Amino acid sequence: MSNPPAKNFTVELLQMDVPAEATPVVFGWSERAKWLLSSPNPPPAWQELYISMKETLFPRAKAKELTRTNRCFLFLQNLFPILKWAKNYKATKFKNDFMAGLTLASLCIPQSIGYANLAKLDPQYGLYTSVVPPLIYALMGSSREIAIGPVAVVSLLLSATISKVVDPSTDPTAYRRMVFTVTFFTGIFQALFGLFRLGFLVDFLSHAAIVGFMGGAAIVIGLQQLKGLLGIKNLSSHTDVVSVVQSVVKALRQEWYPTNFVLGCSFLIFILSTRFIGKRNRKFFWLPAIAPLFSVILSTLIVYLTKAEKHGVKIVKHFKGGINPSSLHQLNFGGEHLGESAKIGLICALIALTEAIAVGRSFATVKGYHLDGDKEMAAMGFMNVIGSFTSCYAATGSFSRTAVNFSAGCETAVSNIVMSITVLISLLLFTRLLYYTPLAILASIILSALPGLIDLNEAYNIWKVDKLDFLVCLGAFSGVLFGSVEIGLLVAIGISFSKIILNSIMPRVEEIGKIQGADNVFCNLVQYPMATKIPGILIVRINSGTFCFANADSIRERIMKLVKEENGTEKDTKRGLRVLILDMTNVMNIDTSAIHALEELHRDLISRGIDMAVTNPKWQVITKMKASKFVDKIGDGWIFLSVGDAVDASILLKSNALNNC
């Protein structure tokens, strides 16, 4: 074992005739090392889980200051944020929320009908999904702007995945039951993610993967709308672009009705024109919001007056109104498709959460408040669980409707309540009037919402910043477009995992030097050419969050390569390298393979007459080093709190060694 420099500082200072006033600094190094070595063990995993759950349910507060009644009220406030801000809610805010809610409903009603058609459900289920989930979210959610309801991507995901298990054309009842069961599992997974703070699972769908997935899904959704836009009777059940195009070409050779195409394209141009006007002039923000509803009303009136349904125009026909019926008895937990339902529910939970949290946080940033992702997950989860009991399918935050809600001047989640009540009134009073609504109009409404899902500028930015991230984006896009929704997700997650593994097994080990004129600032010698080496000392930083079996040997070999380059191949040199300082600031965790690699590295260095110091090991790292007796093997005097402490101690030790020579 090497002599620990921290224990010999006082003797060395006396030998070097250092002034007495410098002595307290020496003890400062020693004391800081003791702080590090005497730190308590970190809490066990079960305790961290308990604390995270407690923080999710209760806000940070001093427990001693809370009575039992206060704790109960605090719990309710945390579970239902509406109890916090409702106390200060004013009439002026309600006026803004009321107008925003009505504007939101005018866009939500036609979109919900179209998205239900995309999900291969009857149109009323889209409206049901715009009634109950927004009400639950208004009570439990913390975003002021987000608009809840059915969205295109989740609707496509449900139809694409469930149709492979149950055919909606042959057994619509079984298909509908599975949709509700999948929605229940979606809510359960989302609630668990929020309660146990498992939001990091959503992060496996990286930003690049979401950009590619959304772009591919938008094109697939657009192709699916050709059935309604062209009046085609049968379209391929497969979602890949090749199958859909082949199916459309085959259908066009047979009987189809151009009137549907003319009607749909006319209103599509009208809707896109109003959106262009709304973007150019903020005063007309309401124009693109009411354009879809106006299109539905006008087209329905045209079809009714001209009897266009007798001339080949496809219409909605069946439309059941009324309040949401209970679907509790339709949930299927004992059938043969239970495993498939849970799997699809997990995928839907991840996609829906990713979209909702991204939308909520972007608008929260504009308004200047923080959005708690874990609480949002829990709110989304309870919203979908209750929705599955009331004939709703998976709902989440819609970007297009949230943008309309924001532009309309919403103040709180009351706008969701107003929208929900408006949709409910429509279900009770006006559904019969929608019997003659042409399917081509619903297709044009969905098509008008798709350009917002394709973000070419962001894809280009990803290409400029990180080529491997762009590969993830391209993989997700191609997988959805030429395979299926599941394949696109699997490709994106697979490439993302490969990127993580690649970064783990090929960590960067960099040599750092001191910036002259700065106090204890050490930087990469390549990145900062003004940094200088310290003679006789090699400082190496490990740039990997995890030091483990996957990269332990690679890190040890790279460090030894730097040592050989610095000191040559001789095992002992009096004027060469004397100390290797290993900076572990970036290492968050370590395993037994890494500790074994460090022991081998220490033995190699000692055989060359080089001492090894370890600086700034994190809590988990130093705990495992002490438990494995690694600290005892290198000497507790070679563990330092900072690189600066290690350098000062090494210079002192080197000076002492030269004096002895």
Short mmCIF file of C-alpha atoms in Angstrom, two decimals, residues 37-523:
data_model
loop_
_atom_site.label_atom_id
_atom_site.label_comp_id
_atom_site.label_asym_id
_atom_site.label_seq_id
_atom_site.Cartn_x
_atom_site.Cartn_y
_atom_site.Cartn_z
CA LEU A 37 -14.89 8.95 3.51
CA SER A 38 -17.20 9.29 6.51
CA SER A 39 -20.34 10.05 4.52
CA PRO A 40 -23.31 7.84 5.48
CA ASN A 41 -24.60 5.10 3.22
CA PRO A 42 -27.22 6.16 0.63
CA PRO A 43 -30.84 5.15 1.31
CA PRO A 44 -31.94 1.72 0.03
CA ALA A 45 -34.02 1.41 -3.13
CA TRP A 46 -37.30 0.77 -1.26
CA GLN A 47 -36.82 3.96 0.77
CA GLU A 48 -36.16 6.04 -2.36
CA LEU A 49 -39.33 4.58 -3.90
CA TYR A 50 -41.34 5.48 -0.79
CA ILE A 51 -39.96 9.03 -0.79
CA SER A 52 -40.75 9.49 -4.49
CA MET A 53 -44.33 8.28 -3.97
CA LYS A 54 -44.70 10.57 -0.96
CA GLU A 55 -43.44 13.56 -2.97
CA THR A 56 -45.89 12.72 -5.74
CA LEU A 57 -48.85 12.67 -3.37
CA PHE A 58 -47.74 15.43 -0.99
CA PRO A 59 -45.90 18.66 -1.82
CA ARG A 60 -42.72 19.47 0.05
CA ALA A 61 -43.58 20.78 3.53
CA LYS A 62 -42.33 20.39 7.06
CA ALA A 63 -44.16 17.43 8.53
CA LYS A 64 -44.03 18.86 12.07
CA GLU A 65 -45.99 21.92 11.00
CA LEU A 66 -48.89 19.89 9.53
CA THR A 67 -51.84 18.62 11.50
CA ARG A 68 -53.77 15.56 10.37
CA THR A 69 -56.50 17.78 8.88
CA ASN A 70 -53.94 19.88 7.03
CA ARG A 71 -52.24 16.79 5.67
CA CYS A 72 -55.55 15.49 4.37
CA PHE A 73 -56.35 18.81 2.71
CA LEU A 74 -52.80 19.00 1.30
CA PHE A 75 -53.23 15.54 -0.16
CA LEU A 76 -56.52 16.54 -1.79
CA GLN A 77 -54.99 19.75 -3.16
CA ASN A 78 -52.11 17.80 -4.63
CA LEU A 79 -54.46 15.22 -6.14
CA PHE A 80 -56.95 17.84 -7.38
CA PRO A 81 -55.04 21.06 -8.29
CA ILE A 82 -58.37 22.74 -9.04
CA LEU A 83 -58.79 23.15 -5.25
CA LYS A 84 -55.74 25.44 -5.23
CA TRP A 85 -56.58 27.89 -7.97
CA ALA A 86 -60.39 27.78 -7.66
CA LYS A 87 -60.18 29.95 -4.51
CA ASN A 88 -58.81 32.86 -6.55
CA TYR A 89 -60.91 32.28 -9.65
CA LYS A 90 -62.57 35.48 -10.89
CA ALA A 91 -65.39 36.33 -13.29
CA THR A 92 -62.98 37.93 -15.77
CA LYS A 93 -61.10 34.64 -16.04
CA PHE A 94 -64.36 32.74 -16.58
CA LYS A 95 -65.28 35.05 -19.45
CA ASN A 96 -61.99 34.22 -21.22
CA ASP A 97 -62.30 30.51 -20.42
CA PHE A 98 -65.92 30.43 -21.61
CA MET A 99 -65.06 31.94 -25.00
CA ALA A 100 -62.01 29.68 -25.34
CA GLY A 101 -64.12 26.62 -24.45
CA LEU A 102 -66.75 27.44 -27.09
CA THR A 103 -64.05 28.02 -29.71
CA LEU A 104 -62.41 24.75 -28.69
CA ALA A 105 -65.72 22.86 -28.97
CA SER A 106 -66.28 24.15 -32.52
CA LEU A 107 -63.01 22.47 -33.54
CA CYS A 108 -63.33 19.47 -31.24
CA ILE A 109 -66.75 18.22 -32.45
CA PRO A 110 -65.83 17.61 -36.13
CA GLN A 111 -62.33 16.37 -35.26
CA SER A 112 -63.68 13.90 -32.69
CA ILE A 113 -66.10 12.44 -35.21
CA GLY A 114 -63.29 12.10 -37.76
CA TYR A 115 -60.87 10.52 -35.27
CA ALA A 116 -63.51 8.00 -34.20
CA ASN A 117 -63.82 7.02 -37.85
CA LEU A 118 -60.02 6.69 -38.00
CA ALA A 119 -60.14 4.43 -34.92
CA LYS A 120 -62.82 2.33 -36.72
CA LEU A 121 -65.46 3.19 -34.13
CA ASP A 122 -68.91 4.71 -34.51
CA PRO A 123 -68.79 8.54 -34.55
CA GLN A 124 -70.45 9.00 -31.14
CA TYR A 125 -67.46 7.38 -29.39
CA GLY A 126 -65.24 10.23 -30.51
CA LEU A 127 -67.67 12.71 -28.92
CA TYR A 128 -67.92 10.57 -25.76
CA THR A 129 -64.13 10.83 -25.51
CA SER A 130 -64.45 14.62 -25.61
CA VAL A 131 -66.85 14.68 -22.65
CA VAL A 132 -65.58 12.64 -19.68
CA PRO A 133 -61.72 12.76 -20.02
CA PRO A 134 -61.60 16.60 -20.26
CA LEU A 135 -63.74 16.85 -17.10
CA ILE A 136 -61.48 14.50 -15.15
CA TYR A 137 -58.35 16.27 -16.38
CA ALA A 138 -59.76 19.67 -15.40
CA LEU A 139 -60.01 18.35 -11.82
CA MET A 140 -56.65 16.53 -11.67
CA GLY A 141 -54.40 18.12 -14.31
CA SER A 142 -52.07 21.05 -13.76
CA SER A 143 -51.79 22.44 -17.31
CA ARG A 144 -53.91 25.53 -17.98
CA GLU A 145 -53.83 25.34 -21.78
CA ILE A 146 -53.83 21.68 -22.81
CA ALA A 147 -56.97 20.49 -24.64
CA ILE A 148 -57.94 16.88 -23.93
CA GLY A 149 -59.68 14.50 -26.32
CA PRO A 150 -59.07 11.99 -29.12
CA VAL A 151 -56.04 12.55 -31.35
CA ALA A 152 -55.04 11.25 -34.76
CA VAL A 153 -51.92 9.26 -33.80
CA VAL A 154 -53.54 7.34 -30.92
CA SER A 155 -56.63 6.67 -33.06
CA LEU A 156 -54.42 5.23 -35.80
CA LEU A 157 -52.44 3.23 -33.25
CA LEU A 158 -55.59 1.63 -31.86
CA SER A 159 -57.06 0.76 -35.25
CA ALA A 160 -53.75 -0.54 -36.64
CA THR A 161 -52.96 -2.79 -33.66
CA ILE A 162 -56.39 -4.01 -32.51
CA SER A 163 -57.55 -4.75 -36.08
CA LYS A 164 -54.84 -7.44 -36.27
CA VAL A 165 -56.43 -9.20 -33.30
CA VAL A 166 -60.16 -8.55 -33.86
CA ASP A 167 -61.62 -7.55 -37.24
CA PRO A 168 -63.99 -4.58 -36.72
CA SER A 169 -65.91 -5.34 -39.93
CA THR A 170 -66.84 -8.90 -38.91
CA ASP A 171 -67.16 -8.48 -35.13
CA PRO A 172 -67.59 -4.78 -34.20
CA THR A 173 -68.79 -5.61 -30.67
CA ALA A 174 -65.65 -7.60 -29.80
CA TYR A 175 -63.52 -4.88 -31.39
CA ARG A 176 -65.21 -2.19 -29.32
CA ARG A 177 -64.81 -4.22 -26.11
CA MET A 178 -61.10 -4.61 -26.80
CA VAL A 179 -60.76 -0.86 -27.43
CA PHE A 180 -62.25 -0.13 -24.00
CA THR A 181 -60.02 -2.76 -22.38
CA VAL A 182 -56.93 -1.30 -24.05
CA THR A 183 -58.00 2.16 -22.85
CA PHE A 184 -58.26 0.81 -19.29
CA PHE A 185 -54.73 -0.61 -19.44
CA THR A 186 -53.49 2.63 -20.99
CA GLY A 187 -54.81 4.52 -17.98
CA ILE A 188 -53.41 2.00 -15.49
CA PHE A 189 -49.91 2.22 -16.98
CA GLN A 190 -50.03 6.02 -17.10
CA ALA A 191 -51.16 6.25 -13.47
CA LEU A 192 -48.39 3.85 -12.37
CA PHE A 193 -45.78 5.84 -14.30
CA GLY A 194 -46.86 8.97 -12.45
CA LEU A 195 -47.26 7.41 -9.00
CA PHE A 196 -43.89 5.61 -9.02
CA ARG A 197 -42.11 8.41 -10.90
CA LEU A 198 -41.33 6.20 -13.88
CA GLY A 199 -41.42 9.05 -16.36
CA PHE A 200 -37.95 8.10 -17.57
CA LEU A 201 -39.60 5.23 -19.47
CA VAL A 202 -41.23 7.81 -21.74
CA ASP A 203 -37.76 9.21 -22.43
CA PHE A 204 -36.84 6.02 -24.28
CA LEU A 205 -38.93 7.52 -27.06
CA SER A 206 -36.43 10.27 -27.75
CA HIS A 207 -37.25 13.58 -29.40
CA ALA A 208 -35.79 12.32 -32.68
CA ALA A 209 -37.89 9.14 -32.52
CA ILE A 210 -41.07 11.14 -31.90
CA VAL A 211 -40.35 13.50 -34.84
CA GLY A 212 -39.86 10.52 -37.18
CA PHE A 213 -42.80 8.58 -35.77
CA MET A 214 -45.19 11.54 -36.04
CA GLY A 215 -44.09 12.26 -39.60
CA GLY A 216 -44.57 8.66 -40.70
CA ALA A 217 -47.90 8.38 -38.86
CA ALA A 218 -49.14 11.59 -40.51
CA ILE A 219 -48.52 10.16 -43.98
CA VAL A 220 -50.16 6.85 -43.04
CA ILE A 221 -53.19 8.68 -41.60
CA GLY A 222 -53.40 10.77 -44.76
CA LEU A 223 -53.40 7.65 -46.94
CA GLN A 224 -56.13 6.11 -44.78
CA GLN A 225 -58.34 9.14 -45.52
CA LEU A 226 -58.36 8.32 -49.23
CA LYS A 227 -61.15 5.85 -48.47
CA GLY A 228 -63.51 8.63 -47.40
CA LEU A 229 -62.12 11.24 -49.80
CA LEU A 230 -62.59 9.04 -52.88
CA GLY A 231 -65.67 7.13 -51.72
CA ILE A 232 -63.88 3.78 -51.87
CA LYS A 233 -65.81 0.87 -50.36
CA ASN A 234 -62.90 -1.32 -49.32
CA LEU A 235 -59.38 -0.29 -48.39
CA SER A 236 -56.50 -2.51 -47.25
CA SER A 237 -56.46 -3.23 -43.53
CA HIS A 238 -52.66 -2.91 -43.62
CA THR A 239 -51.26 0.52 -42.81
CA ASP A 240 -47.98 0.42 -44.79
CA VAL A 241 -47.79 2.78 -47.74
CA VAL A 242 -47.25 0.05 -50.37
CA SER A 243 -50.37 -1.92 -49.37
CA VAL A 244 -52.56 1.19 -49.14
CA VAL A 245 -51.43 2.57 -52.54
CA GLN A 246 -51.97 -0.82 -54.19
CA SER A 247 -55.43 -1.02 -52.62
CA VAL A 248 -56.34 2.49 -53.82
CA VAL A 249 -55.14 1.80 -57.38
CA LYS A 250 -57.12 -1.42 -57.44
CA ALA A 251 -60.24 0.33 -56.11
CA LEU A 252 -59.98 3.16 -58.66
CA ARG A 253 -60.22 0.61 -61.47
CA GLN A 254 -63.58 -0.39 -60.08
CA GLU A 255 -66.60 1.73 -59.09
CA TRP A 256 -65.86 4.97 -57.22
CA TYR A 257 -67.58 8.37 -57.03
CA PRO A 258 -65.66 11.53 -58.00
CA THR A 259 -68.32 13.65 -56.26
CA ASN A 260 -66.81 12.64 -52.89
CA PHE A 261 -63.39 13.81 -54.06
CA VAL A 262 -64.67 17.16 -55.34
CA LEU A 263 -66.66 17.81 -52.16
CA GLY A 264 -63.80 16.80 -49.83
CA CYS A 265 -61.10 18.72 -51.70
CA SER A 266 -63.23 21.86 -51.89
CA PHE A 267 -63.67 22.01 -48.13
CA LEU A 268 -60.05 20.95 -47.53
CA ILE A 269 -58.91 23.99 -49.53
CA PHE A 270 -61.33 26.15 -47.56
CA ILE A 271 -60.06 24.89 -44.16
CA LEU A 272 -56.40 25.31 -45.15
CA SER A 273 -57.12 28.81 -46.45
CA THR A 274 -58.68 29.86 -43.15
CA ARG A 275 -55.67 28.46 -41.32
CA PHE A 276 -53.36 30.53 -43.53
CA ILE A 277 -55.42 33.67 -42.82
CA GLY A 278 -55.41 32.94 -39.08
CA LYS A 279 -51.61 32.63 -39.03
CA ARG A 280 -51.09 35.81 -41.02
CA ASN A 281 -53.48 37.86 -38.88
CA ARG A 282 -53.80 37.01 -35.19
CA LYS A 283 -57.11 38.85 -34.97
CA PHE A 284 -58.70 36.06 -37.01
CA PHE A 285 -57.45 33.22 -34.78
CA TRP A 286 -61.09 32.08 -34.43
CA LEU A 287 -61.47 31.55 -38.19
CA PRO A 288 -59.47 28.28 -38.50
CA ALA A 289 -61.08 27.09 -35.25
CA ILE A 290 -64.67 27.33 -36.52
CA ALA A 291 -63.88 26.40 -40.15
CA PRO A 292 -64.17 22.59 -39.57
CA LEU A 293 -67.55 22.91 -37.81
CA PHE A 294 -68.79 25.32 -40.49
CA SER A 295 -67.66 22.82 -43.14
CA VAL A 296 -69.58 20.00 -41.44
CA ILE A 297 -72.77 22.08 -41.16
CA LEU A 298 -72.60 23.42 -44.72
CA SER A 299 -71.69 20.09 -46.35
CA THR A 300 -74.39 18.27 -44.37
CA LEU A 301 -76.92 20.84 -45.52
CA ILE A 302 -75.78 20.50 -49.14
CA VAL A 303 -76.07 16.69 -49.06
CA TYR A 304 -79.50 16.85 -47.38
CA LEU A 305 -80.91 19.37 -49.87
CA THR A 306 -79.47 17.73 -53.01
CA LYS A 307 -80.00 14.11 -51.89
CA ALA A 308 -76.37 13.56 -52.82
CA GLU A 309 -76.25 10.28 -50.88
CA LYS A 310 -78.33 8.76 -53.71
CA HIS A 311 -75.63 9.78 -56.18
CA GLY A 312 -72.73 8.05 -54.50
CA VAL A 313 -71.75 10.46 -51.73
CA LYS A 314 -70.89 8.43 -48.62
CA ILE A 315 -72.48 9.73 -45.42
CA VAL A 316 -72.15 8.96 -41.70
CA LYS A 317 -75.71 7.54 -41.35
CA HIS A 318 -75.66 5.79 -37.97
CA PHE A 319 -75.14 8.25 -35.13
CA LYS A 320 -76.31 7.47 -31.62
CA GLY A 321 -76.70 10.45 -29.33
CA GLY A 322 -77.27 10.87 -25.62
CA ILE A 323 -75.07 10.92 -22.54
CA ASN A 324 -72.10 8.54 -22.24
CA PRO A 325 -73.39 5.02 -21.48
CA SER A 326 -71.53 2.80 -19.03
CA SER A 327 -69.01 0.44 -20.62
CA LEU A 328 -67.88 -1.22 -17.39
CA HIS A 329 -69.57 -4.48 -18.39
CA GLN A 330 -67.76 -4.42 -21.73
CA LEU A 331 -64.25 -4.56 -20.26
CA ASN A 332 -62.82 -7.98 -20.99
CA PHE A 333 -60.29 -9.28 -18.44
CA GLY A 334 -60.84 -12.98 -18.92
CA GLY A 335 -60.64 -13.44 -22.66
CA GLU A 336 -57.87 -14.83 -24.82
CA HIS A 337 -56.74 -11.36 -25.87
CA LEU A 338 -55.92 -10.03 -22.39
CA GLY A 339 -52.14 -10.11 -22.99
CA GLU A 340 -52.52 -8.34 -26.33
CA SER A 341 -54.72 -5.70 -24.70
CA ALA A 342 -52.11 -5.01 -22.02
CA LYS A 343 -49.31 -4.80 -24.61
CA ILE A 344 -51.22 -2.39 -26.84
CA GLY A 345 -52.21 -0.41 -23.74
CA LEU A 346 -48.56 0.03 -22.78
CA ILE A 347 -47.67 1.30 -26.27
CA CYS A 348 -50.63 3.69 -26.26
CA ALA A 349 -49.68 4.93 -22.77
CA LEU A 350 -46.15 5.80 -23.92
CA ILE A 351 -47.25 7.51 -27.14
CA ALA A 352 -50.10 9.43 -25.50
CA LEU A 353 -47.94 10.61 -22.58
CA THR A 354 -45.11 11.69 -24.85
CA GLU A 355 -47.43 13.83 -26.96
CA ALA A 356 -49.36 15.28 -24.00
CA ILE A 357 -46.33 16.19 -21.87
CA ALA A 358 -44.53 17.72 -24.85
CA VAL A 359 -47.58 19.85 -25.68
CA GLY A 360 -48.23 20.83 -22.05
CA ARG A 361 -44.64 21.80 -21.29
CA SER A 362 -44.23 23.86 -24.46
CA PHE A 363 -47.22 26.07 -23.61
CA ALA A 364 -46.36 26.14 -19.88
CA THR A 365 -42.96 27.56 -20.81
CA VAL A 366 -44.63 30.33 -22.81
CA LYS A 367 -46.88 31.19 -19.84
CA GLY A 368 -43.95 30.98 -17.39
CA TYR A 369 -44.94 28.18 -15.03
CA HIS A 370 -43.64 24.67 -14.33
CA LEU A 371 -45.50 21.51 -15.33
CA ASP A 372 -44.86 18.44 -13.15
CA GLY A 373 -44.56 15.50 -15.54
CA ASP A 374 -45.28 12.84 -12.90
CA LYS A 375 -48.50 14.54 -11.79
CA GLU A 376 -49.55 14.91 -15.42
CA MET A 377 -49.02 11.18 -15.95
CA ALA A 378 -51.17 10.35 -12.92
CA ALA A 379 -53.93 12.72 -14.11
CA MET A 380 -53.85 11.23 -17.62
CA GLY A 381 -54.00 7.75 -16.12
CA PHE A 382 -57.07 8.37 -13.94
CA MET A 383 -58.68 10.20 -16.85
CA ASN A 384 -58.36 7.19 -19.18
CA VAL A 385 -59.32 4.62 -16.53
CA ILE A 386 -62.56 6.48 -15.80
CA GLY A 387 -62.98 7.05 -19.55
CA SER A 388 -62.85 3.29 -20.18
CA PHE A 389 -65.84 2.94 -17.81
CA THR A 390 -67.86 5.52 -19.78
CA SER A 391 -67.54 4.40 -23.43
CA CYS A 392 -64.43 6.50 -24.16
CA TYR A 393 -61.27 5.40 -25.92
CA ALA A 394 -57.74 6.56 -25.15
CA ALA A 395 -57.54 10.36 -24.89
CA THR A 396 -54.56 12.69 -24.58
CA GLY A 397 -53.53 16.28 -25.24
CA SER A 398 -53.98 17.54 -28.79
CA PHE A 399 -51.43 20.00 -30.15
CA SER A 400 -53.77 21.61 -32.70
CA ARG A 401 -56.63 22.09 -30.23
CA THR A 402 -54.25 23.25 -27.48
CA ALA A 403 -52.89 25.91 -29.85
CA VAL A 404 -56.46 27.07 -30.52
CA ASN A 405 -57.23 27.09 -26.79
CA PHE A 406 -54.11 29.17 -26.13
CA SER A 407 -54.87 31.61 -28.95
CA ALA A 408 -58.45 31.98 -27.73
CA GLY A 409 -57.13 33.35 -24.43
CA CYS A 410 -57.84 30.51 -22.00
CA GLU A 411 -56.86 31.20 -18.38
CA THR A 412 -57.41 27.84 -16.67
CA ALA A 413 -58.62 24.29 -17.26
CA VAL A 414 -62.21 25.60 -17.07
CA SER A 415 -62.03 25.91 -20.86
CA ASN A 416 -61.93 22.09 -20.96
CA ILE A 417 -65.05 21.97 -18.78
CA VAL A 418 -66.88 24.41 -21.09
CA MET A 419 -65.82 22.38 -24.13
CA SER A 420 -66.98 19.14 -22.48
CA ILE A 421 -70.41 20.56 -21.60
CA THR A 422 -70.81 21.95 -25.13
CA VAL A 423 -70.01 18.56 -26.66
CA LEU A 424 -72.45 16.90 -24.25
CA ILE A 425 -75.22 19.31 -25.31
CA SER A 426 -74.44 18.45 -28.93
CA LEU A 427 -74.74 14.74 -28.11
CA LEU A 428 -78.12 15.31 -26.46
CA LEU A 429 -79.66 17.62 -29.03
CA PHE A 430 -77.91 17.71 -32.40
CA THR A 431 -76.68 14.22 -33.33
CA ARG A 432 -79.68 13.50 -35.56
CA LEU A 433 -78.73 16.49 -37.69
CA LEU A 434 -75.36 14.87 -38.45
CA TYR A 435 -76.90 11.83 -40.17
CA TYR A 436 -76.18 13.32 -43.63
CA THR A 437 -72.61 14.44 -42.86
CA PRO A 438 -70.41 13.25 -45.78
CA LEU A 439 -67.41 11.08 -44.91
CA ALA A 440 -65.33 13.11 -47.37
CA ILE A 441 -65.66 16.15 -45.05
CA LEU A 442 -64.43 14.15 -42.05
CA ALA A 443 -61.48 13.00 -44.17
CA SER A 444 -60.70 16.59 -45.20
CA ILE A 445 -60.82 17.74 -41.54
CA ILE A 446 -58.30 15.06 -40.54
CA LEU A 447 -56.10 15.84 -43.55
CA SER A 448 -56.09 19.54 -42.61
CA ALA A 449 -54.65 18.67 -39.17
CA LEU A 450 -51.79 16.51 -40.52
CA PRO A 451 -49.29 19.18 -41.70
CA GLY A 452 -48.65 20.08 -38.05
CA LEU A 453 -47.40 16.52 -37.44
CA ILE A 454 -44.72 16.67 -40.15
CA ASP A 455 -41.83 18.83 -38.94
CA LEU A 456 -39.23 18.99 -41.72
CA ASN A 457 -37.32 21.85 -40.09
CA GLU A 458 -36.85 19.88 -36.90
CA ALA A 459 -35.72 16.81 -38.87
CA TYR A 460 -33.11 18.99 -40.60
CA ASN A 461 -31.95 20.40 -37.25
CA ILE A 462 -31.57 16.86 -35.90
CA TRP A 463 -29.44 16.01 -38.95
CA LYS A 464 -27.19 19.02 -38.34
CA VAL A 465 -26.75 18.37 -34.61
CA ASP A 466 -26.49 14.58 -34.30
CA LYS A 467 -26.30 12.13 -37.22
CA LEU A 468 -27.04 9.13 -34.99
CA ASP A 469 -30.17 10.87 -33.69
CA PHE A 470 -31.21 11.47 -37.29
CA LEU A 471 -30.81 7.73 -37.90
CA VAL A 472 -33.29 7.15 -35.05
CA CYS A 473 -35.66 9.67 -36.65
CA LEU A 474 -35.32 8.08 -40.09
CA GLY A 475 -35.75 4.57 -38.64
CA ALA A 476 -39.00 5.50 -36.90
CA PHE A 477 -40.28 7.28 -40.02
CA SER A 478 -39.43 4.40 -42.38
CA GLY A 479 -40.69 1.75 -39.97
CA VAL A 480 -44.12 3.37 -39.68
CA LEU A 481 -44.33 4.19 -43.37
CA PHE A 482 -43.21 0.86 -44.86
CA GLY A 483 -43.97 -1.51 -42.00
CA SER A 484 -46.44 -0.74 -39.25
CA VAL A 485 -46.84 1.46 -36.21
CA GLU A 486 -45.31 -1.22 -33.96
CA ILE A 487 -42.36 -1.76 -36.30
CA GLY A 488 -41.68 1.98 -36.38
CA LEU A 489 -41.66 2.13 -32.58
CA LEU A 490 -39.49 -0.98 -32.26
CA VAL A 491 -36.97 0.36 -34.80
CA ALA A 492 -36.79 3.73 -33.03
CA ILE A 493 -36.40 2.19 -29.56
CA GLY A 494 -33.92 -0.39 -30.89
CA ILE A 495 -31.67 2.27 -32.44
CA SER A 496 -31.98 4.41 -29.31
CA PHE A 497 -30.91 1.49 -27.11
CA SER A 498 -28.04 0.75 -29.49
CA LYS A 499 -26.94 4.37 -29.13
CA ILE A 500 -27.02 4.07 -25.31
CA ILE A 501 -25.06 0.80 -25.41
CA LEU A 502 -22.54 2.26 -27.87
CA ASN A 503 -21.97 5.26 -25.61
CA SER A 504 -21.59 2.92 -22.61
CA ILE A 505 -19.06 0.55 -24.15
CA MET A 506 -17.09 3.35 -25.83
CA PRO A 507 -16.77 5.99 -23.10
CA ARG A 508 -14.48 8.97 -23.49
CA VAL A 509 -11.42 9.13 -21.27
CA GLU A 510 -9.81 12.55 -21.48
CA GLU A 511 -6.63 14.08 -20.15
CA ILE A 512 -7.22 17.37 -18.36
CA GLY A 513 -4.94 20.22 -17.36
CA LYS A 514 -5.00 23.35 -15.23
CA ILE A 515 -6.19 26.70 -16.57
CA GLN A 516 -3.53 29.22 -15.59
CA GLY A 517 -4.80 32.18 -13.60
CA ALA A 518 -7.96 30.35 -12.50
CA ASP A 519 -8.41 28.80 -9.08
CA ASN A 520 -8.61 25.00 -9.31
CA VAL A 521 -10.16 24.94 -12.79
CA PHE A 522 -9.20 21.84 -14.81
CA CYS A 523 -10.32 21.31 -18.41
#
